[in-house]
Coordinates of C-alpha atoms and ligand atoms in Angstrom, one line a residue:
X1 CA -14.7 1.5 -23.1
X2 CA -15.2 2.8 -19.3
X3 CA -17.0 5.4 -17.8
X4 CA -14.6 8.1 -17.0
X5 CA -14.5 8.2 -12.5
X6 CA -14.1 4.0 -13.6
X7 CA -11.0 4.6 -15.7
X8 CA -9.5 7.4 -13.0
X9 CA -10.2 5.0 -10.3
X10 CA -8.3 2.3 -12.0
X11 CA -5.5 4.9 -12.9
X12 CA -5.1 6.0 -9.7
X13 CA -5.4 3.2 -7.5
X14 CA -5.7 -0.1 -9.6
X15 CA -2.8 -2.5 -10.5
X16 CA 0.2 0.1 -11.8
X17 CA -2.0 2.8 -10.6
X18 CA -0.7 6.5 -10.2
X19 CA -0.6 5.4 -6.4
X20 CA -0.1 2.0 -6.1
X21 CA 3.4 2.4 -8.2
X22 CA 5.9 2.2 -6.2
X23 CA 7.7 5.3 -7.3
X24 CA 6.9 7.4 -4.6
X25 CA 4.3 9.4 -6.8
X26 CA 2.6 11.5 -5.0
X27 CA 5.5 12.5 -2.7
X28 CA 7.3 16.0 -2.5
X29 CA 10.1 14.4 -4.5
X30 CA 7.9 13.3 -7.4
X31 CA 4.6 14.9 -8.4
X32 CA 2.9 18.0 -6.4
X33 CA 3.5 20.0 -2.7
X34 CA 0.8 20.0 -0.5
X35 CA 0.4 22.2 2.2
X36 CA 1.4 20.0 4.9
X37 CA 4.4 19.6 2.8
X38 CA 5.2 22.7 2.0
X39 CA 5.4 24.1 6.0
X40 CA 5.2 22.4 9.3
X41 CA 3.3 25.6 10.1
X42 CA 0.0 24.0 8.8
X43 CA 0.2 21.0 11.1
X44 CA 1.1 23.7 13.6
X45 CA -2.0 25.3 12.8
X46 CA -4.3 22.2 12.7
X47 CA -2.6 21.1 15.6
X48 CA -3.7 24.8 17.7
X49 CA -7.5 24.2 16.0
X50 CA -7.6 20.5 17.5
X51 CA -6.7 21.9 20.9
X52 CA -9.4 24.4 20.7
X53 CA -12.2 22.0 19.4
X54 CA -11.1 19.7 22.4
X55 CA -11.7 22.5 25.0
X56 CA -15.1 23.5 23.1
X57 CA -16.1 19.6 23.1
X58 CA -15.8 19.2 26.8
X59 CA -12.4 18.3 26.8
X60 CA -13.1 14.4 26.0
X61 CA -10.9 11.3 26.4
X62 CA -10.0 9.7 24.1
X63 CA -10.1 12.8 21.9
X64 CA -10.1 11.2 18.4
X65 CA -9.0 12.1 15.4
X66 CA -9.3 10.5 12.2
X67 CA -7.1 11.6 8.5
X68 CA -8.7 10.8 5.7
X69 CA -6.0 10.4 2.6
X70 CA -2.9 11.0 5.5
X71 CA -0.5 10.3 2.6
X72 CA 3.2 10.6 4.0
X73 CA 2.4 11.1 7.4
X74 CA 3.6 14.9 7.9
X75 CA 0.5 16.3 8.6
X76 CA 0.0 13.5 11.4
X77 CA 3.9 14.3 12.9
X78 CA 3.5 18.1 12.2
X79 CA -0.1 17.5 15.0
X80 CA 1.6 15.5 17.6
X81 CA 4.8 18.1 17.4
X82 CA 2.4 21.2 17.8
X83 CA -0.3 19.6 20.3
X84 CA -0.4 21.0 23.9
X85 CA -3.8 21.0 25.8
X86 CA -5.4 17.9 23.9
X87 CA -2.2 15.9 23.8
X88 CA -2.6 13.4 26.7
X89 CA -6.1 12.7 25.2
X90 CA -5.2 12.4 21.4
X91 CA -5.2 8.9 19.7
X92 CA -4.9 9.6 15.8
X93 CA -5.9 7.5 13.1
X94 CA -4.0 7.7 9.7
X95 CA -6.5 6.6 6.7
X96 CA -4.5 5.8 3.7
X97 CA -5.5 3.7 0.6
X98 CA -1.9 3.5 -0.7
X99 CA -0.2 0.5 1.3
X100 CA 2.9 1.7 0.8
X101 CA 2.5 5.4 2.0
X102 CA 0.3 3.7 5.1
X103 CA 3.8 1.7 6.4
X104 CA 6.6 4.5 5.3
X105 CA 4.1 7.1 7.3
X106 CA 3.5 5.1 10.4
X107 CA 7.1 4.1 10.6
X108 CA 7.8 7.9 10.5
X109 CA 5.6 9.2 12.6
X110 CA 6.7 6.3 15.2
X111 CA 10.2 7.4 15.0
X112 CA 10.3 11.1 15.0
X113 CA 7.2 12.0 17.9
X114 CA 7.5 8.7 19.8
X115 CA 10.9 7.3 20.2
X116 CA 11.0 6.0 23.5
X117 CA 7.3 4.5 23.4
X118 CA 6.3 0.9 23.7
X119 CA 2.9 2.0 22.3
X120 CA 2.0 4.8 20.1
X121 CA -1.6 6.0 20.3
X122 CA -1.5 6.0 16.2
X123 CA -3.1 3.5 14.0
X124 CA -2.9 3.4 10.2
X125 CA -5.9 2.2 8.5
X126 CA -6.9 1.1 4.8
X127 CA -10.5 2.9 5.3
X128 CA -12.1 5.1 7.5
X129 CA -13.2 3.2 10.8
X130 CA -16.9 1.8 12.2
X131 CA -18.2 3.4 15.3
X132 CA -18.7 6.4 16.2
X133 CA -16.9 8.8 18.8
X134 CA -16.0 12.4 19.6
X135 CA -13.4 14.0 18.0
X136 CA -12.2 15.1 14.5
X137 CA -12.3 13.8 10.9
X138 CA -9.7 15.9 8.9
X139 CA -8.9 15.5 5.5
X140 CA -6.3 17.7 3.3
X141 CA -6.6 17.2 -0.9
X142 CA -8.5 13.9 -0.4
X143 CA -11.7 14.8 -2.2
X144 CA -10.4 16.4 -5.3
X145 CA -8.5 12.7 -6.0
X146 CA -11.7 11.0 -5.9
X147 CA -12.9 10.3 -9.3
X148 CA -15.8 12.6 -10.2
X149 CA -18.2 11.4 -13.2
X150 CA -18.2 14.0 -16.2
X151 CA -21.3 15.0 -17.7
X152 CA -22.0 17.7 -20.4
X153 CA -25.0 19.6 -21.7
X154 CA -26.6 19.1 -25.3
X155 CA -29.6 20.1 -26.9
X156 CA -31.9 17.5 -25.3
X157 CA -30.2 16.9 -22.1
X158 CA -26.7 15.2 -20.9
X159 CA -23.9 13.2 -22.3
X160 CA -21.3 11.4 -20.2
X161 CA -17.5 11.2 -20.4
X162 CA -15.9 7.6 -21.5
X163 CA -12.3 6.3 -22.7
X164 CA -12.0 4.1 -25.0
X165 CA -8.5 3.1 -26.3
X166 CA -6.9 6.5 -24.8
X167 CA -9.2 8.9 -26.3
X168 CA -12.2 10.3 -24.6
X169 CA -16.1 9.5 -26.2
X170 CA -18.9 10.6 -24.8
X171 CA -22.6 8.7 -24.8
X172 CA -25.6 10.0 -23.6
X173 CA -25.7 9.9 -20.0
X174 CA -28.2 7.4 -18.1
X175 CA -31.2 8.7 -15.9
X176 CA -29.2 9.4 -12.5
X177 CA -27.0 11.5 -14.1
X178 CA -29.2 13.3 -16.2
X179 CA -31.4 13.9 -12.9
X180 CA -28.1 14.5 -10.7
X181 CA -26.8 17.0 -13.7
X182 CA -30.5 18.4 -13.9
X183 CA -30.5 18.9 -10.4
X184 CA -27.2 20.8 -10.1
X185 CA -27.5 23.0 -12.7
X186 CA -30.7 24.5 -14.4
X187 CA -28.7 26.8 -16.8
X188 CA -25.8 24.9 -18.3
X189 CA -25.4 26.4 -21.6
X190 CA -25.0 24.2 -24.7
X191 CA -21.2 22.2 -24.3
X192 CA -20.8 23.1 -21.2
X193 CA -19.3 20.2 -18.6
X194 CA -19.8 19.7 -14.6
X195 CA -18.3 16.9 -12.6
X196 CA -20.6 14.8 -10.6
X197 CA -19.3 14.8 -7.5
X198 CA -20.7 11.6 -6.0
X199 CA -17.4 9.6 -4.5
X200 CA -16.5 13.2 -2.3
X201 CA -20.2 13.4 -1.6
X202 CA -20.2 9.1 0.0
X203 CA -16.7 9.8 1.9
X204 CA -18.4 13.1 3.4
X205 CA -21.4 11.3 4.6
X206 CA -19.1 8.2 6.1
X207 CA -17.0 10.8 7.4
X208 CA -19.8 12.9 9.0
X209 CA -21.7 9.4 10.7
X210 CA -18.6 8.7 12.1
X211 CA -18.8 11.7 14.9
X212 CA -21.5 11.1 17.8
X213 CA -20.1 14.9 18.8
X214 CA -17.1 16.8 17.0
X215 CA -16.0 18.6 13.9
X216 CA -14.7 17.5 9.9
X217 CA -12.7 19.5 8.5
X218 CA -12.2 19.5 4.7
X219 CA -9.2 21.4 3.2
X220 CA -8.8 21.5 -1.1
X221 CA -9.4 23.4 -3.9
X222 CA -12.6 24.0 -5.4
X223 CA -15.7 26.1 -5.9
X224 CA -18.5 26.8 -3.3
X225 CA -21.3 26.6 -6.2
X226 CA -21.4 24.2 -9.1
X227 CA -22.0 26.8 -11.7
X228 CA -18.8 28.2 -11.4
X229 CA -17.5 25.0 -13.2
X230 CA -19.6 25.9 -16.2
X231 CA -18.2 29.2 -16.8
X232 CA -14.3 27.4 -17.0
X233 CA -12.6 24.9 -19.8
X234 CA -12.8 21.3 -18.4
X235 CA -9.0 21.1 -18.5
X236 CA -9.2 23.9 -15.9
X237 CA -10.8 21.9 -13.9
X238 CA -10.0 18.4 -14.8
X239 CA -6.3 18.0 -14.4
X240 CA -2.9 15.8 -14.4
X241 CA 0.3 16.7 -13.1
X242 CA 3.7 14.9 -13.3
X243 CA 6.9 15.8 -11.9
X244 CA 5.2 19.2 -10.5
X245 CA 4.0 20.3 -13.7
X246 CA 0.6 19.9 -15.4
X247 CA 0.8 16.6 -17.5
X248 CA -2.0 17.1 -20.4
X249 CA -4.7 14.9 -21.5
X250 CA -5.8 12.2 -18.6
X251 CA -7.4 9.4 -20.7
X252 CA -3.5 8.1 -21.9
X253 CA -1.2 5.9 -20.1
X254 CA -3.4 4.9 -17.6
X255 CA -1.0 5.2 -13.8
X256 CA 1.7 7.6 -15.6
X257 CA 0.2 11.1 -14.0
X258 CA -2.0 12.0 -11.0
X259 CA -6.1 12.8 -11.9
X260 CA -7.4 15.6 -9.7
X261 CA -10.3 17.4 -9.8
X262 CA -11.7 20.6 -8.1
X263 CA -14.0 19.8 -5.0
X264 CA -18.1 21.0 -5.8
X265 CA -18.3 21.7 -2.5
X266 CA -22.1 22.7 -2.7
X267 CA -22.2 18.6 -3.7
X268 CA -21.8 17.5 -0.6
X269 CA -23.8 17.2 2.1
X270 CA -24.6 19.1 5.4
X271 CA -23.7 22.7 6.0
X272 CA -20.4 23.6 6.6
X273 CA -19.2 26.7 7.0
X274 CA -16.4 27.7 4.9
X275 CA -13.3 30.2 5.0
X276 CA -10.0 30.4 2.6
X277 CA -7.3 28.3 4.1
X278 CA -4.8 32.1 4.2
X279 CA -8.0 33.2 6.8
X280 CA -8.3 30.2 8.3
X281 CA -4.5 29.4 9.3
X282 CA -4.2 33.4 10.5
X283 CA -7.2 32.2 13.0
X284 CA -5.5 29.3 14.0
X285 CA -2.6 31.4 14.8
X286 CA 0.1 31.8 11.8
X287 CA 0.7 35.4 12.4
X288 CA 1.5 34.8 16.3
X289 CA 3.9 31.9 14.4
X290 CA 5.9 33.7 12.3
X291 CA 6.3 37.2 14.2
X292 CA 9.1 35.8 16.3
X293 CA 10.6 34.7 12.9
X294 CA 9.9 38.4 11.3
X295 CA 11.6 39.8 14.4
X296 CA 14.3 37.8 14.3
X297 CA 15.3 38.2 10.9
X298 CA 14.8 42.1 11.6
X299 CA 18.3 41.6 14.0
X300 CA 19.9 39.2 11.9
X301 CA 19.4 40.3 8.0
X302 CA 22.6 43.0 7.9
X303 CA 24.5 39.7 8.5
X304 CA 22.8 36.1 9.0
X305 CA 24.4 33.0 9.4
X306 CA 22.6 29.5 8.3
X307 CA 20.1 29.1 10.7
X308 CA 18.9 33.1 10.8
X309 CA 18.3 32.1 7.1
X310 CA 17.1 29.0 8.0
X311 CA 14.2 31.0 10.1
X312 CA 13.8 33.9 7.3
X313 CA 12.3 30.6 5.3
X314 CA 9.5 30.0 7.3
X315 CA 8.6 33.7 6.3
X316 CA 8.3 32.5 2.7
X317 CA 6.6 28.9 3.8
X318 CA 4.2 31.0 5.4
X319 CA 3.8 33.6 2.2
X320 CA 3.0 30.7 0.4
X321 CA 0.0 28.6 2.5
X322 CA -1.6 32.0 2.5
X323 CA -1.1 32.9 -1.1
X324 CA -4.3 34.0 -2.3
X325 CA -2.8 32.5 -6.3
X326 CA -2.2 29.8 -5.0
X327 CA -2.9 27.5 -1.5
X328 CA -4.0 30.6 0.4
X329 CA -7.5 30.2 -2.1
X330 CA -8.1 26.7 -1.0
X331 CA -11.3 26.0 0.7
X332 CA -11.7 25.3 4.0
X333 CA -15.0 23.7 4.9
X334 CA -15.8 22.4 8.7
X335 CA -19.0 20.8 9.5
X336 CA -20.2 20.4 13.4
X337 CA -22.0 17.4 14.6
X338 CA -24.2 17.2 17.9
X339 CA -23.5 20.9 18.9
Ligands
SAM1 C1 -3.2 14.4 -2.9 S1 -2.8 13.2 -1.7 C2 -2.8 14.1 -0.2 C3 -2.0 13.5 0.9 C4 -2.0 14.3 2.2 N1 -3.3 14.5 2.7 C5 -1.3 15.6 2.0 O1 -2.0 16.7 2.1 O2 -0.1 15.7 1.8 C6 -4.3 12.2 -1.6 C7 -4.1 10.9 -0.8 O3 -5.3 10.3 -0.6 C8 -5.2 8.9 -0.7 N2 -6.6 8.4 -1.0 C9 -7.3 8.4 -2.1 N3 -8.5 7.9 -1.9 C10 -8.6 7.5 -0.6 C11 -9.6 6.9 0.2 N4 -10.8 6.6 -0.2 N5 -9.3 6.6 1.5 C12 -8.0 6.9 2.0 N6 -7.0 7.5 1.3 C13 -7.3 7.8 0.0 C14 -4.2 8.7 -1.9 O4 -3.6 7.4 -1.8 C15 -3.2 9.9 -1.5 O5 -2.2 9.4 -0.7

């Protein structure tokens, strides 16, 4: 029997793990889109928001910035395509715990923004760095893959979530959790379940020691206040997806589906302000993005060729990172350190 965030740990990232495979899981091709994937206008985007937090921190060199979770790499390549004033200045650090997806996104992001260079002012680590400097910590859907604990309210306090032999159990839950649970939420009704957020809450904290002066930025989805867990099924929550669709129970075949969970954003610490990510890219520029795409279409719709259609799609691309349904309701949460 494990505790639950133990068993989606091992899941996810042991031996055979949902990211260790070799598959590609995790990838456009195999198991979910994220927003870096589905447009190069959200890198575009980041990228304009990393040249305005280098003017507003003094213009600094090295101006560094640090992705927790960088996955494939397309956020990284989308940055270095769509950087102007900060560009000289910016040496970017790719944090990714999957081997495999740290070498296939270096090699990339080598060999489409830096062909002719000797030296590339990228690095791809295993975990975030030591030291501190000025710059950036970014991180898009890292959080909500970081195993939560799962606790639920009974009559005389709080049980927590186990699997055993692909089913879950739960037991009652030791004195951290009951405090932590306590602590969260006064009102829980009777059966009602919260995540314990305490692996996002750790990497937040790293995250945030790391800047002497600059900014983390956190994109997922989640909720602002822990309640609003309580009011929601836990498979609402809690979920598994597979070959981009939802992939039922997580406590069977252990590596066969990803484990996410929504962010409790009021888990973690500081205080960050927070937008929608469909309010945050349209500050960050997407409108002045796409209204030379919207015009042109205007000329070409009667009778477009392949690329006029090519151009119409970054209309839709741009529909959907603002979807309020969908990625336009993710969270976007940005501390500031040593302002
Ligand atoms: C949902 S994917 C998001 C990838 C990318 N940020 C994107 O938006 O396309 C989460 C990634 O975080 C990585 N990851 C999970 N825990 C991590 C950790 N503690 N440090 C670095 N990467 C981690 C996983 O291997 C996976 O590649």
């Amino acid at each position: 029997m494990k505790r639950f965030d133990a068993f989606a740990e091992q899941a996810l990232y042991g031996p055979g793990g949902f990211y260790t495979r070799s598959r590609g899981a995790g990838t456009t091709e195999a198991d979910f889109i994220t927003s870096p994937e589905t447009s190069n206008l959200f890198g575009a985007c980041v990228a304009s928001y990393l040249d305005r937090v280098w003017r507003e921190l003094g213009e600094p060199n090295p101006f560094v910035v640090v992705e927790g979770g960088s996955g494939n790499g397309k956020l990284c390549r989308d940055i270095f395509l769509g950087v102007q004033d900060c560009a000289e200045s910016l040496r970017y650090v790719m944090v990714e715990r999957s081997d495999k997806q740290r070498d296939v996104a270096l090699r990339m992001v080598a060999a489409t923004c830096f062909t002719d260079s000797q030296e590339i002012p990228v690095a791809a680590l295993r975990d975030l760095p030591h030291g501190q400097f000025t710059g950036v910590v970014i991180a898009n859907e890292l959080l909500d893959n970081l195993p939560p604990r799962i606790v639920k309210r009974t009559g005389t306090g709080w049980s927590e979530l186990h699997v055993e032999d692909g089913s879950e159990t739960w037991r009652s839950a030791p004195e951290d959790a009951q405090n932590m649970a306590t602590a969260i939420s006064t009102n829980a009704p009777e059966g009602a379940c919260l995540p314990l957020q305490l692996k996002a809450a750790v990497w937040t904290k790293r995250a945030l020691q790391l800047l002497d002066k600059g900014r983390l930025l956190v994109v997922d989805y989640g909720f602002r206040n822990s309640d609003q867990f309580l009011q929601l099924p836990r498979d609402e929550w809690l979920r598994t997806y597979r070959g981009h669709r939802r992939a039922g129970t997580p406590f069977s075949e252990p590596g066969s589906r990803d484990i996410t969970c929504d962010v409790a954003f009021d888990q973690l610490p500081g205080d960050p302000l927070f937008q929608m990510q469909a309010d945050w890219l349209k500050d960050h520029g997407l409108i002045e993005m796409t209204e030379w795409a919207r015009e042109h279409w205007r000329n070409a719709a009667i009778s477009p060729d392949a690329r006029d259609v090519a151009i119409r799609s970054l209309l839709d691309e741009a529909t959907a990172l603002t979807d309020k349904e969908g990625l336009g309701n993710f969270v976007v949460a940005e501390w500031r350190v040593g302002d």
